[in-house]
PDB file of C-alpha atoms and ligand atoms in Angstrom:
ATOM      1  CA  UNK Y   1      26.191   1.411  15.476  1.00 59.00           C
ATOM      2  CA  UNK Y   2      23.265   2.633  17.586  1.00 69.00           C
ATOM      3  CA  UNK Y   3      22.291   3.643  21.087  1.00 79.00           C
ATOM      4  CA  UNK Y   4      18.801   3.395  22.490  1.00 84.00           C
ATOM      5  CA  UNK Y   5      17.145   5.623  25.070  1.00 90.00           C
ATOM      6  CA  UNK Y   6      14.542   3.605  26.984  1.00 92.00           C
ATOM      7  CA  UNK Y   7      11.673   5.338  28.775  1.00 94.00           C
ATOM      8  CA  UNK Y   8       9.938   2.772  31.017  1.00 93.00           C
ATOM      9  CA  UNK Y   9       6.111   2.784  30.917  1.00 93.00           C
ATOM     10  CA  UNK Y  10       5.888   5.721  28.484  1.00 92.00           C
ATOM     11  CA  UNK Y  11       4.780   3.920  25.305  1.00 85.00           C
ATOM     12  CA  UNK Y  12       1.392   5.689  25.267  1.00 86.00           C
ATOM     13  CA  UNK Y  13       3.192   9.012  24.793  1.00 89.00           C
ATOM     14  CA  UNK Y  14       4.929   7.969  21.552  1.00 84.00           C
ATOM     15  CA  UNK Y  15       2.679  10.115  19.411  1.00 78.00           C
ATOM     16  CA  UNK Y  16       2.407  13.025  21.822  1.00 84.00           C
ATOM     17  CA  UNK Y  17       4.818  15.640  23.103  1.00 89.00           C
ATOM     18  CA  UNK Y  18       7.305  13.031  24.366  1.00 92.00           C
ATOM     19  CA  UNK Y  19       7.605  11.395  20.936  1.00 87.00           C
ATOM     20  CA  UNK Y  20       7.919  14.821  19.342  1.00 87.00           C
ATOM     21  CA  UNK Y  21      10.734  15.745  21.762  1.00 90.00           C
ATOM     22  CA  UNK Y  22      12.584  12.516  20.916  1.00 89.00           C
ATOM     23  CA  UNK Y  23      12.297  13.133  17.153  1.00 84.00           C
ATOM     24  CA  UNK Y  24      13.452  16.676  17.870  1.00 84.00           C
ATOM     25  CA  UNK Y  25      16.496  15.295  19.704  1.00 86.00           C
ATOM     26  CA  UNK Y  26      17.406  13.508  16.476  1.00 81.00           C
ATOM     27  CA  UNK Y  27      16.254   9.948  17.096  1.00 81.00           C
ATOM     28  CA  UNK Y  28      16.102   7.712  14.026  1.00 74.00           C
ATOM     29  CA  UNK Y  29      13.371   5.291  15.113  1.00 75.00           C
ATOM     30  CA  UNK Y  30      10.781   5.127  17.895  1.00 78.00           C
ATOM     31  CA  UNK Y  31       9.927   1.590  18.987  1.00 79.00           C
ATOM     32  CA  UNK Y  32       7.502  -0.025  21.400  1.00 76.00           C
ATOM     33  CA  UNK Y  33       8.929  -2.654  23.737  1.00 78.00           C
ATOM     34  CA  UNK Y  34       6.044  -3.757  25.935  1.00 79.00           C
ATOM     35  CA  UNK Y  35       5.125  -0.651  27.929  1.00 86.00           C
ATOM     36  CA  UNK Y  36       8.485   0.967  27.271  1.00 88.00           C
ATOM     37  CA  UNK Y  37       9.131   3.591  24.643  1.00 89.00           C
ATOM     38  CA  UNK Y  38      12.543   3.139  23.027  1.00 85.00           C
ATOM     39  CA  UNK Y  39      14.214   5.814  20.914  1.00 86.00           C
ATOM     40  CA  UNK Y  40      17.038   4.585  18.685  1.00 79.00           C
ATOM     41  CA  UNK Y  41      19.853   6.970  17.765  1.00 80.00           C
ATOM     42  CA  UNK Y  42      22.359   6.030  15.086  1.00 70.00           C
ATOM     43  CA  UNK Y  43      25.859   6.945  16.255  1.00 63.00           C
ATOM     44  CA  UNK Y  44      28.677   7.696  13.815  1.00 53.00           C
ATOM     45  CA  UNK Y  45      31.545   5.214  14.007  1.00 39.00           C
ATOM     46  CA  UNK Y  46      33.946   6.420  16.692  1.00 36.00           C
ATOM     47  CA  UNK Y  47      37.219   7.741  15.383  1.00 36.00           C
ATOM     48  CA  UNK Y  48      40.434   7.916  17.382  1.00 35.00           C
ATOM     49  CA  UNK Y  49      39.490  11.459  18.431  1.00 37.00           C
ATOM     50  CA  UNK Y  50      36.721   9.919  20.513  1.00 37.00           C
ATOM     51  CA  UNK Y  51      38.812   7.186  22.095  1.00 37.00           C
ATOM     52  CA  UNK Y  52      37.887   6.794  25.744  1.00 39.00           C
ATOM     53  CA  UNK Y  53      34.681   8.843  25.510  1.00 37.00           C
ATOM     54  CA  UNK Y  54      31.676   6.792  26.634  1.00 43.00           C
ATOM     55  CA  UNK Y  55      29.526   6.156  23.565  1.00 46.00           C
ATOM     56  CA  UNK Y  56      26.309   7.368  25.106  1.00 44.00           C
ATOM     57  CA  UNK Y  57      27.721  10.846  25.647  1.00 43.00           C
ATOM     58  CA  UNK Y  58      27.974  11.158  21.860  1.00 48.00           C
ATOM     59  CA  UNK Y  59      24.331  10.298  21.315  1.00 46.00           C
ATOM     60  CA  UNK Y  60      22.327  13.476  21.790  1.00 51.00           C
ATOM     61  CA  UNK Y  61      22.237  12.808  25.527  1.00 60.00           C
ATOM     62  CA  UNK Y  62      21.764  16.455  26.445  1.00 66.00           C
ATOM     63  CA  UNK Y  63      18.802  16.883  24.097  1.00 84.00           C
ATOM     64  CA  UNK Y  64      16.596  13.988  25.240  1.00 90.00           C
ATOM     65  CA  UNK Y  65      13.769  14.464  27.748  1.00 92.00           C
ATOM     66  CA  UNK Y  66      14.602  13.229  31.268  1.00 91.00           C
ATOM     67  CA  UNK Y  67      13.414   9.943  32.797  1.00 92.00           C
ATOM     68  CA  UNK Y  68      15.086   7.382  30.536  1.00 93.00           C
ATOM     69  CA  UNK Y  69      18.215   5.281  30.429  1.00 91.00           C
ATOM     70  CA  UNK Y  70      20.765   4.808  27.654  1.00 90.00           C
ATOM     71  CA  UNK Y  71      21.604   1.331  26.456  1.00 84.00           C
ATOM     72  CA  UNK Y  72      23.661  -0.149  23.637  1.00 79.00           C
ATOM     73  CA  UNK Y  73      21.662  -1.916  20.940  1.00 71.00           C
ATOM     74  CA  UNK Y  74      22.243  -3.994  17.906  1.00 65.00           C
ATOM     75  CA  UNK Y  75      20.752  -1.776  15.229  1.00 56.00           C
ATOM     76  CA  UNK Y  76      19.915  -4.759  13.016  1.00 56.00           C
ATOM     77  CA  UNK Y  77      17.753  -6.335  15.734  1.00 58.00           C
ATOM     78  CA  UNK Y  78      15.702  -3.174  16.076  1.00 56.00           C
ATOM     79  CA  UNK Y  79      15.218  -2.723  12.360  1.00 54.00           C
ATOM     80  CA  UNK Y  80      14.190  -6.383  12.034  1.00 56.00           C
ATOM     81  CA  UNK Y  81      11.711  -6.103  14.927  1.00 56.00           C
ATOM     82  CA  UNK Y  82      10.327  -2.898  13.504  1.00 55.00           C
ATOM     83  CA  UNK Y  83       9.803  -4.430  10.067  1.00 55.00           C
ATOM     84  CA  UNK Y  84       8.114  -7.482  11.535  1.00 56.00           C
ATOM     85  CA  UNK Y  85       5.187  -5.379  12.729  1.00 58.00           C
ATOM     86  CA  UNK Y  86       4.689  -3.309   9.584  1.00 63.00           C
ATOM     87  CA  UNK Y  87       1.748  -3.907   7.272  1.00 67.00           C
ATOM     88  CA  UNK Y  88       0.739  -2.223   4.050  1.00 72.00           C
ATOM     89  CA  UNK Y  89      -1.114   1.077   4.526  1.00 75.00           C
ATOM     90  CA  UNK Y  90      -3.715   2.419   2.097  1.00 78.00           C
ATOM     91  CA  UNK Y  91      -4.280   6.162   1.807  1.00 80.00           C
ATOM     92  CA  UNK Y  92      -6.842   6.738  -0.920  1.00 80.00           C
ATOM     93  CA  UNK Y  93      -5.359   5.711  -4.244  1.00 79.00           C
ATOM     94  CA  UNK Y  94      -1.888   5.077  -2.800  1.00 82.00           C
ATOM     95  CA  UNK Y  95      -0.910   1.878  -0.979  1.00 81.00           C
ATOM     96  CA  UNK Y  96       2.428   1.890   0.820  1.00 81.00           C
ATOM     97  CA  UNK Y  97       3.775  -1.605   1.322  1.00 77.00           C
ATOM     98  CA  UNK Y  98       6.975  -2.658   3.094  1.00 74.00           C
ATOM     99  CA  UNK Y  99       9.009  -4.855   0.796  1.00 69.00           C
ATOM    100  CA  UNK Y 100       8.475  -7.985   2.935  1.00 62.00           C
ATOM    101  CA  UNK Y 101       4.662  -7.833   2.603  1.00 62.00           C
ATOM    102  CA  UNK Y 102       2.185  -8.474  -0.183  1.00 62.00           C
ATOM    103  CA  UNK Y 103      -0.215  -5.710  -1.155  1.00 60.00           C
ATOM    104  CA  UNK Y 104      -3.812  -6.214  -2.293  1.00 64.00           C
ATOM    105  CA  UNK Y 105      -4.948  -3.435  -4.615  1.00 62.00           C
ATOM    106  CA  UNK Y 106      -8.408  -2.343  -5.684  1.00 67.00           C
ATOM    107  CA  UNK Y 107      -9.057  -0.683  -9.055  1.00 64.00           C
ATOM    108  CA  UNK Y 108      -7.288   2.650  -9.461  1.00 71.00           C
ATOM    109  CA  UNK Y 109      -4.854   2.112  -6.585  1.00 74.00           C
ATOM    110  CA  UNK Y 110      -1.129   2.270  -7.032  1.00 77.00           C
ATOM    111  CA  UNK Y 111       1.411   0.537  -4.824  1.00 79.00           C
ATOM    112  CA  UNK Y 112       4.592   2.013  -3.499  1.00 78.00           C
ATOM    113  CA  UNK Y 113       7.211  -0.351  -2.112  1.00 80.00           C
ATOM    114  CA  UNK Y 114       9.138   0.963   0.810  1.00 79.00           C
ATOM    115  CA  UNK Y 115      12.176  -0.045   2.795  1.00 73.00           C
ATOM    116  CA  UNK Y 116      12.365   2.678   5.436  1.00 64.00           C
ATOM    117  CA  UNK Y 117      15.532   1.411   7.113  1.00 66.00           C
ATOM    118  CA  UNK Y 118      16.311   3.902   9.861  1.00 61.00           C
ATOM    119  CA  UNK Y 119      14.528   6.892   8.293  1.00 61.00           C
ATOM    120  CA  UNK Y 120      11.113   8.186   9.299  1.00 67.00           C
ATOM    121  CA  UNK Y 121       8.307   7.762   6.774  1.00 64.00           C
ATOM    122  CA  UNK Y 122       6.599   4.398   6.429  1.00 71.00           C
ATOM    123  CA  UNK Y 123       3.072   5.705   5.998  1.00 70.00           C
ATOM    124  CA  UNK Y 124       2.172   4.430   9.476  1.00 74.00           C
ATOM    125  CA  UNK Y 125       2.449   7.732  11.310  1.00 86.00           C
ATOM    126  CA  UNK Y 126      -0.541  10.081  11.245  1.00 90.00           C
ATOM    127  CA  UNK Y 127       1.527  12.954   9.888  1.00 93.00           C
ATOM    128  CA  UNK Y 128       2.839  10.935   6.949  1.00 91.00           C
ATOM    129  CA  UNK Y 129      -0.687   9.715   6.197  1.00 91.00           C
ATOM    130  CA  UNK Y 130      -2.046  13.276   6.305  1.00 95.00           C
ATOM    131  CA  UNK Y 131       0.648  14.388   3.848  1.00 96.00           C
ATOM    132  CA  UNK Y 132       0.035  11.369   1.604  1.00 93.00           C
ATOM    133  CA  UNK Y 133      -3.708  12.066   1.584  1.00 93.00           C
ATOM    134  CA  UNK Y 134      -3.069  15.697   0.620  1.00 96.00           C
ATOM    135  CA  UNK Y 135      -0.809  14.702  -2.291  1.00 95.00           C
ATOM    136  CA  UNK Y 136      -3.156  11.915  -3.422  1.00 92.00           C
ATOM    137  CA  UNK Y 137      -6.302  14.090  -3.183  1.00 93.00           C
ATOM    138  CA  UNK Y 138      -8.269  13.293  -6.355  1.00 89.00           C
ATOM    139  CA  UNK Y 139      -8.982  17.038  -6.775  1.00 93.00           C
ATOM    140  CA  UNK Y 140      -5.263  17.813  -6.935  1.00 95.00           C
ATOM    141  CA  UNK Y 141      -3.574  17.299 -10.285  1.00 96.00           C
ATOM    142  CA  UNK Y 142       0.162  16.965  -9.796  1.00 96.00           C
ATOM    143  CA  UNK Y 143       0.867  16.366 -13.481  1.00 96.00           C
ATOM    144  CA  UNK Y 144       3.516  18.781 -14.693  1.00 96.00           C
ATOM    145  CA  UNK Y 145       4.019  20.285 -11.212  1.00 98.00           C
ATOM    146  CA  UNK Y 146       7.324  20.959  -9.451  1.00 98.00           C
ATOM    147  CA  UNK Y 147       7.080  19.329  -6.011  1.00 98.00           C
ATOM    148  CA  UNK Y 148       9.418  19.909  -3.084  1.00 98.00           C
ATOM    149  CA  UNK Y 149       9.380  17.586  -0.042  1.00 98.00           C
ATOM    150  CA  UNK Y 150      11.070  19.341   2.883  1.00 98.00           C
ATOM    151  CA  UNK Y 151      12.358  16.777   5.405  1.00 96.00           C
ATOM    152  CA  UNK Y 152      11.972  13.839   3.037  1.00 96.00           C
ATOM    153  CA  UNK Y 153      13.123  11.031   5.404  1.00 92.00           C
ATOM    154  CA  UNK Y 154      12.466   7.705   3.667  1.00 91.00           C
ATOM    155  CA  UNK Y 155      11.556   9.620   0.475  1.00 93.00           C
ATOM    156  CA  UNK Y 156       7.976   8.393   0.460  1.00 93.00           C
ATOM    157  CA  UNK Y 157       6.260  11.727  -0.238  1.00 95.00           C
ATOM    158  CA  UNK Y 158       8.532  12.792  -3.103  1.00 97.00           C
ATOM    159  CA  UNK Y 159       8.239   9.326  -4.651  1.00 95.00           C
ATOM    160  CA  UNK Y 160       4.431   9.478  -4.419  1.00 94.00           C
ATOM    161  CA  UNK Y 161       4.468  12.932  -6.046  1.00 96.00           C
ATOM    162  CA  UNK Y 162       6.562  11.552  -8.898  1.00 96.00           C
ATOM    163  CA  UNK Y 163       4.240   8.545  -9.227  1.00 92.00           C
ATOM    164  CA  UNK Y 164       1.260  10.913  -9.432  1.00 92.00           C
ATOM    165  CA  UNK Y 165       2.748  12.742 -12.394  1.00 95.00           C
ATOM    166  CA  UNK Y 166       4.882  15.580 -10.989  1.00 97.00           C
ATOM    167  CA  UNK Y 167       7.304  17.010 -13.536  1.00 98.00           C
ATOM    168  CA  UNK Y 168       9.955  17.269 -10.822  1.00 98.00           C
ATOM    169  CA  UNK Y 169       9.948  15.790  -7.341  1.00 98.00           C
ATOM    170  CA  UNK Y 170      12.811  16.789  -5.076  1.00 98.00           C
ATOM    171  CA  UNK Y 171      13.243  15.696  -1.458  1.00 98.00           C
ATOM    172  CA  UNK Y 172      15.641  17.520   0.851  1.00 98.00           C
ATOM    173  CA  UNK Y 173      16.661  16.367   4.307  1.00 96.00           C
ATOM    174  CA  UNK Y 174      19.208  17.708   6.743  1.00 95.00           C
ATOM    175  CA  UNK Y 175      20.031  14.194   7.977  1.00 93.00           C
ATOM    176  CA  UNK Y 176      22.559  12.408   5.733  1.00 93.00           C
ATOM    177  CA  UNK Y 177      21.389   8.987   6.979  1.00 89.00           C
ATOM    178  CA  UNK Y 178      18.217   9.463   4.914  1.00 91.00           C
ATOM    179  CA  UNK Y 179      19.904   9.950   1.543  1.00 94.00           C
ATOM    180  CA  UNK Y 180      20.856   6.359   0.626  1.00 92.00           C
ATOM    181  CA  UNK Y 181      17.525   5.119   2.023  1.00 90.00           C
ATOM    182  CA  UNK Y 182      15.451   7.596  -0.012  1.00 93.00           C
ATOM    183  CA  UNK Y 183      17.471   6.907  -3.162  1.00 94.00           C
ATOM    184  CA  UNK Y 184      17.125   3.149  -2.695  1.00 91.00           C
ATOM    185  CA  UNK Y 185      13.359   3.580  -2.274  1.00 90.00           C
ATOM    186  CA  UNK Y 186      13.225   5.654  -5.472  1.00 93.00           C
ATOM    187  CA  UNK Y 187      15.130   2.922  -7.336  1.00 92.00           C
ATOM    188  CA  UNK Y 188      12.855   0.251  -5.888  1.00 88.00           C
ATOM    189  CA  UNK Y 189       9.858   2.088  -7.351  1.00 89.00           C
ATOM    190  CA  UNK Y 190      11.579   3.113 -10.601  1.00 91.00           C
ATOM    191  CA  UNK Y 191      10.940   6.706  -9.525  1.00 94.00           C
ATOM    192  CA  UNK Y 192      12.639   9.793 -10.948  1.00 97.00           C
ATOM    193  CA  UNK Y 193      12.312  11.576  -7.563  1.00 97.00           C
ATOM    194  CA  UNK Y 194      15.626  13.167  -6.586  1.00 98.00           C
ATOM    195  CA  UNK Y 195      17.054  13.586  -3.096  1.00 98.00           C
ATOM    196  CA  UNK Y 196      19.614  15.917  -1.572  1.00 98.00           C
ATOM    197  CA  UNK Y 197      21.083  16.472   1.868  1.00 97.00           C
ATOM    198  CA  UNK Y 198      20.276  20.064   2.643  1.00 97.00           C
ATOM    199  CA  UNK Y 199      19.236  22.193   5.602  1.00 96.00           C
ATOM    200  CA  UNK Y 200      16.170  24.153   4.534  1.00 96.00           C
ATOM    201  CA  UNK Y 201      17.118  26.808   7.102  1.00 94.00           C
ATOM    202  CA  UNK Y 202      20.338  27.482   5.191  1.00 95.00           C
ATOM    203  CA  UNK Y 203      19.411  26.739   1.578  1.00 93.00           C
ATOM    204  CA  UNK Y 204      15.967  27.905   0.549  1.00 88.00           C
ATOM    205  CA  UNK Y 205      14.845  27.202  -3.035  1.00 95.00           C
ATOM    206  CA  UNK Y 206      14.847  30.003  -5.646  1.00 96.00           C
ATOM    207  CA  UNK Y 207      11.761  32.294  -5.606  1.00 96.00           C
ATOM    208  CA  UNK Y 208       8.708  30.900  -7.411  1.00 97.00           C
ATOM    209  CA  UNK Y 209      10.443  27.588  -8.201  1.00 98.00           C
ATOM    210  CA  UNK Y 210       7.952  25.272  -6.454  1.00 98.00           C
ATOM    211  CA  UNK Y 211       4.306  24.505  -7.317  1.00 98.00           C
ATOM    212  CA  UNK Y 212       3.578  22.127  -4.431  1.00 98.00           C
ATOM    213  CA  UNK Y 213       5.553  22.036  -1.206  1.00 98.00           C
ATOM    214  CA  UNK Y 214       5.008  19.314   1.372  1.00 98.00           C
ATOM    215  CA  UNK Y 215       6.748  19.423   4.742  1.00 98.00           C
ATOM    216  CA  UNK Y 216       6.348  17.045   7.672  1.00 96.00           C
ATOM    217  CA  UNK Y 217       8.329  18.893  10.334  1.00 95.00           C
ATOM    218  CA  UNK Y 218       7.516  20.438  13.699  1.00 91.00           C
ATOM    219  CA  UNK Y 219       5.342  23.492  14.266  1.00 95.00           C
ATOM    220  CA  UNK Y 220       8.333  25.554  15.406  1.00 95.00           C
ATOM    221  CA  UNK Y 221      10.224  24.803  12.187  1.00 96.00           C
ATOM    222  CA  UNK Y 222       7.207  25.712  10.053  1.00 98.00           C
ATOM    223  CA  UNK Y 223       7.018  29.055  11.826  1.00 97.00           C
ATOM    224  CA  UNK Y 224      10.727  29.646  11.186  1.00 97.00           C
ATOM    225  CA  UNK Y 225      10.467  28.569   7.526  1.00 97.00           C
ATOM    226  CA  UNK Y 226       7.163  30.280   6.687  1.00 98.00           C
ATOM    227  CA  UNK Y 227       8.623  33.220   4.757  1.00 97.00           C
ATOM    228  CA  UNK Y 228      10.939  30.896   2.816  1.00 97.00           C
ATOM    229  CA  UNK Y 229       7.933  28.691   1.928  1.00 98.00           C
ATOM    230  CA  UNK Y 230       6.069  31.747   0.645  1.00 97.00           C
ATOM    231  CA  UNK Y 231       9.026  32.866  -1.481  1.00 97.00           C
ATOM    232  CA  UNK Y 232       9.667  29.386  -2.890  1.00 98.00           C
ATOM    233  CA  UNK Y 233       6.064  28.905  -4.050  1.00 98.00           C
ATOM    234  CA  UNK Y 234       4.872  30.155  -7.429  1.00 97.00           C
ATOM    235  CA  UNK Y 235       1.596  32.153  -7.332  1.00 96.00           C
ATOM    236  CA  UNK Y 236      -1.297  29.696  -6.938  1.00 97.00           C
ATOM    237  CA  UNK Y 237       1.114  27.119  -5.494  1.00 98.00           C
ATOM    238  CA  UNK Y 238       0.156  24.961  -2.520  1.00 98.00           C
ATOM    239  CA  UNK Y 239       1.919  24.059   0.717  1.00 98.00           C
ATOM    240  CA  UNK Y 240       0.920  21.079   2.856  1.00 98.00           C
ATOM    241  CA  UNK Y 241       2.399  21.482   6.326  1.00 98.00           C
ATOM    242  CA  UNK Y 242       2.121  18.664   8.855  1.00 97.00           C
ATOM    243  CA  UNK Y 243       3.941  17.402  11.933  1.00 95.00           C
ATOM    244  CA  UNK Y 244       1.964  20.036  13.833  1.00 96.00           C
ATOM    245  CA  UNK Y 245       0.965  18.763  17.258  1.00 94.00           C
ATOM    246  CA  UNK Y 246      -2.577  19.665  18.381  1.00 95.00           C
ATOM    247  CA  UNK Y 247      -2.432  22.929  20.287  1.00 95.00           C
ATOM    248  CA  UNK Y 248       0.381  24.307  18.137  1.00 96.00           C
ATOM    249  CA  UNK Y 249      -1.627  24.886  14.952  1.00 97.00           C
ATOM    250  CA  UNK Y 250      -2.504  28.407  16.147  1.00 97.00           C
ATOM    251  CA  UNK Y 251       1.162  29.424  16.272  1.00 97.00           C
ATOM    252  CA  UNK Y 252       1.667  28.199  12.698  1.00 98.00           C
ATOM    253  CA  UNK Y 253      -1.432  29.993  11.442  1.00 98.00           C
ATOM    254  CA  UNK Y 254      -0.349  33.170  13.251  1.00 98.00           C
ATOM    255  CA  UNK Y 255       2.932  33.081  11.304  1.00 98.00           C
ATOM    256  CA  UNK Y 256       1.256  33.154   7.854  1.00 97.00           C
ATOM    257  CA  UNK Y 257       2.449  36.113   5.793  1.00 96.00           C
ATOM    258  CA  UNK Y 258       0.008  37.954   3.503  1.00 95.00           C
ATOM    259  CA  UNK Y 259       1.270  35.871   0.578  1.00 96.00           C
ATOM    260  CA  UNK Y 260      -0.056  32.620   2.094  1.00 97.00           C
ATOM    261  CA  UNK Y 261      -3.748  31.864   2.631  1.00 97.00           C
ATOM    262  CA  UNK Y 262      -5.033  29.016   4.797  1.00 98.00           C
ATOM    263  CA  UNK Y 263      -7.323  26.858   2.647  1.00 97.00           C
ATOM    264  CA  UNK Y 264      -7.888  23.766   4.790  1.00 97.00           C
ATOM    265  CA  UNK Y 265      -7.116  22.106   8.114  1.00 97.00           C
ATOM    266  CA  UNK Y 266      -7.083  18.321   8.551  1.00 96.00           C
ATOM    267  CA  UNK Y 267      -6.578  16.482  11.818  1.00 96.00           C
ATOM    268  CA  UNK Y 268      -5.681  12.874  12.544  1.00 93.00           C
ATOM    269  CA  UNK Y 269      -5.194  11.906  16.192  1.00 91.00           C
ATOM    270  CA  UNK Y 270      -3.020  14.515  17.827  1.00 92.00           C
ATOM    271  CA  UNK Y 271      -1.673  15.905  14.567  1.00 95.00           C
ATOM    272  CA  UNK Y 272      -2.698  18.635  12.135  1.00 97.00           C
ATOM    273  CA  UNK Y 273      -2.042  19.271   8.485  1.00 98.00           C
ATOM    274  CA  UNK Y 274      -2.567  22.794   7.188  1.00 98.00           C
ATOM    275  CA  UNK Y 275      -3.087  23.421   3.459  1.00 98.00           C
ATOM    276  CA  UNK Y 276      -1.934  26.842   2.303  1.00 98.00           C
ATOM    277  CA  UNK Y 277      -2.176  28.622  -1.020  1.00 98.00           C
ATOM    278  CA  UNK Y 278       0.302  31.163  -2.363  1.00 98.00           C
ATOM    279  CA  UNK Y 279      -1.586  34.287  -3.325  1.00 94.00           C
ATOM    280  CA  UNK Y 280      -0.429  36.730  -5.970  1.00 82.00           C
ATOM    281  CA  UNK Y 281       0.890  39.153  -3.321  1.00 53.00           C
ATOM    282  CA  UNK Y 282       4.577  39.805  -2.838  1.00 52.00           C
ATOM    283  CA  UNK Y 283       5.933  37.357  -0.262  1.00 43.00           C
ATOM    284  CA  UNK Y 284       8.921  39.373   0.825  1.00 45.00           C
TER     285      UNK Y 284
HETATM  286  C1  SAM P 301       8.963  13.608  10.633  1.00 79.21           C
HETATM  287  S1  SAM P 301      10.220  13.282   9.472  1.00 79.21           S
HETATM  288  C2  SAM P 301       9.299  13.285   7.949  1.00 79.21           C
HETATM  289  C3  SAM P 301       9.689  12.172   6.978  1.00 79.21           C
HETATM  290  C4  SAM P 301       8.753  11.993   5.770  1.00 79.21           C
HETATM  291  N1  SAM P 301       8.733  13.177   4.947  1.00 79.21           N
HETATM  292  C5  SAM P 301       7.339  11.661   6.221  1.00 79.21           C
HETATM  293  O1  SAM P 301       6.464  12.508   6.062  1.00 79.21           O
HETATM  294  O2  SAM P 301       7.099  10.577   6.745  1.00 79.21           O
HETATM  295  C6  SAM P 301      11.048  14.850   9.457  1.00 79.21           C
HETATM  296  C7  SAM P 301      12.312  14.882   8.637  1.00 79.21           C
HETATM  297  O3  SAM P 301      12.702  16.262   8.535  1.00 79.21           O
HETATM  298  C8  SAM P 301      14.104  16.334   8.560  1.00 79.21           C
HETATM  299  N2  SAM P 301      14.488  17.721   8.914  1.00 79.21           N
HETATM  300  C9  SAM P 301      14.443  18.307  10.135  1.00 79.21           C
HETATM  301  N3  SAM P 301      14.891  19.581  10.059  1.00 79.21           N
HETATM  302  C10 SAM P 301      15.205  19.821   8.751  1.00 79.21           C
HETATM  303  C11 SAM P 301      15.737  20.945   8.048  1.00 79.21           C
HETATM  304  N4  SAM P 301      16.048  22.091   8.686  1.00 79.21           N
HETATM  305  N5  SAM P 301      15.956  20.849   6.716  1.00 79.21           N
HETATM  306  C12 SAM P 301      15.679  19.674   6.061  1.00 79.21           C
HETATM  307  N6  SAM P 301      15.188  18.573   6.697  1.00 79.21           N
HETATM  308  C13 SAM P 301      14.952  18.634   8.018  1.00 79.21           C
HETATM  309  C14 SAM P 301      14.499  15.250   9.557  1.00 79.21           C
HETATM  310  O4  SAM P 301      15.835  14.839   9.369  1.00 79.21           O
HETATM  311  C15 SAM P 301      13.485  14.141   9.265  1.00 79.21           C
HETATM  312  O5  SAM P 301      13.986  13.195   8.328  1.00 79.21           O
END
């Protein structure tokens, strides 16, 4: 069951602040319909407790930006339309291919099959590509590393980390809708990546338990999680933080504790990825 929030004539803002606000409101897919931007929200099946309550009032209506209209949708139609337009994406040595496409590989490339369903993370968004490029950087050796993907969505990043030799690849996501999708994607790729439903704000990993942390969230969440990132990382460990809209990178950098050092900034379109290194200093 799904509800869509249609914003007429706003498609150009999908990857800007408007898109970010819709993801923030909990939407599960952002679609283009001509000039309209359409945000799809999965709605839990209505129990008897909700009898008589209009469906749209249950669908994050207070959190969405103004200017749009709610409509009922057939979730399957949207997923089908979304899939139709997806092609394989190559990021360095990793090619992400939706299961209904063929992928052409050049020497040294590895393919990852993906069925994103309703979860974010197809490799088509700039932020996902920035994170993929960071993990697939030929100068980074993930073999034997413990990798944590915070906000794993479709599972793509944790699965890539596993494919590139990580000893452990764990994806955590607060949204339960992502769990079966990420696990199915891991199975599809014969990946040992594991996935859990967990709110990083409530359940931080044990100190020093992570060698490489990748997180595609919003700038505000990175700021809130920064100390937990620092504690989770082992000395010398790396964090790749993306989902940071241009203009907000300064607030993330300003939140770095002494235990985290900025090593690189990458930008694609309106989005930044910051690479951080855990120093030997005490993070707490
Ligand atoms: C932009 S998507 C990233 C998906 C995928 N990792 C990628 O890079 O394409 C952000 C994900 O973070 C999850 N998320 C948001 N807040 C979170 C939190 N506090 N703890 C864990 N996951 C969270 C969302 O549910 C969503 O699936």
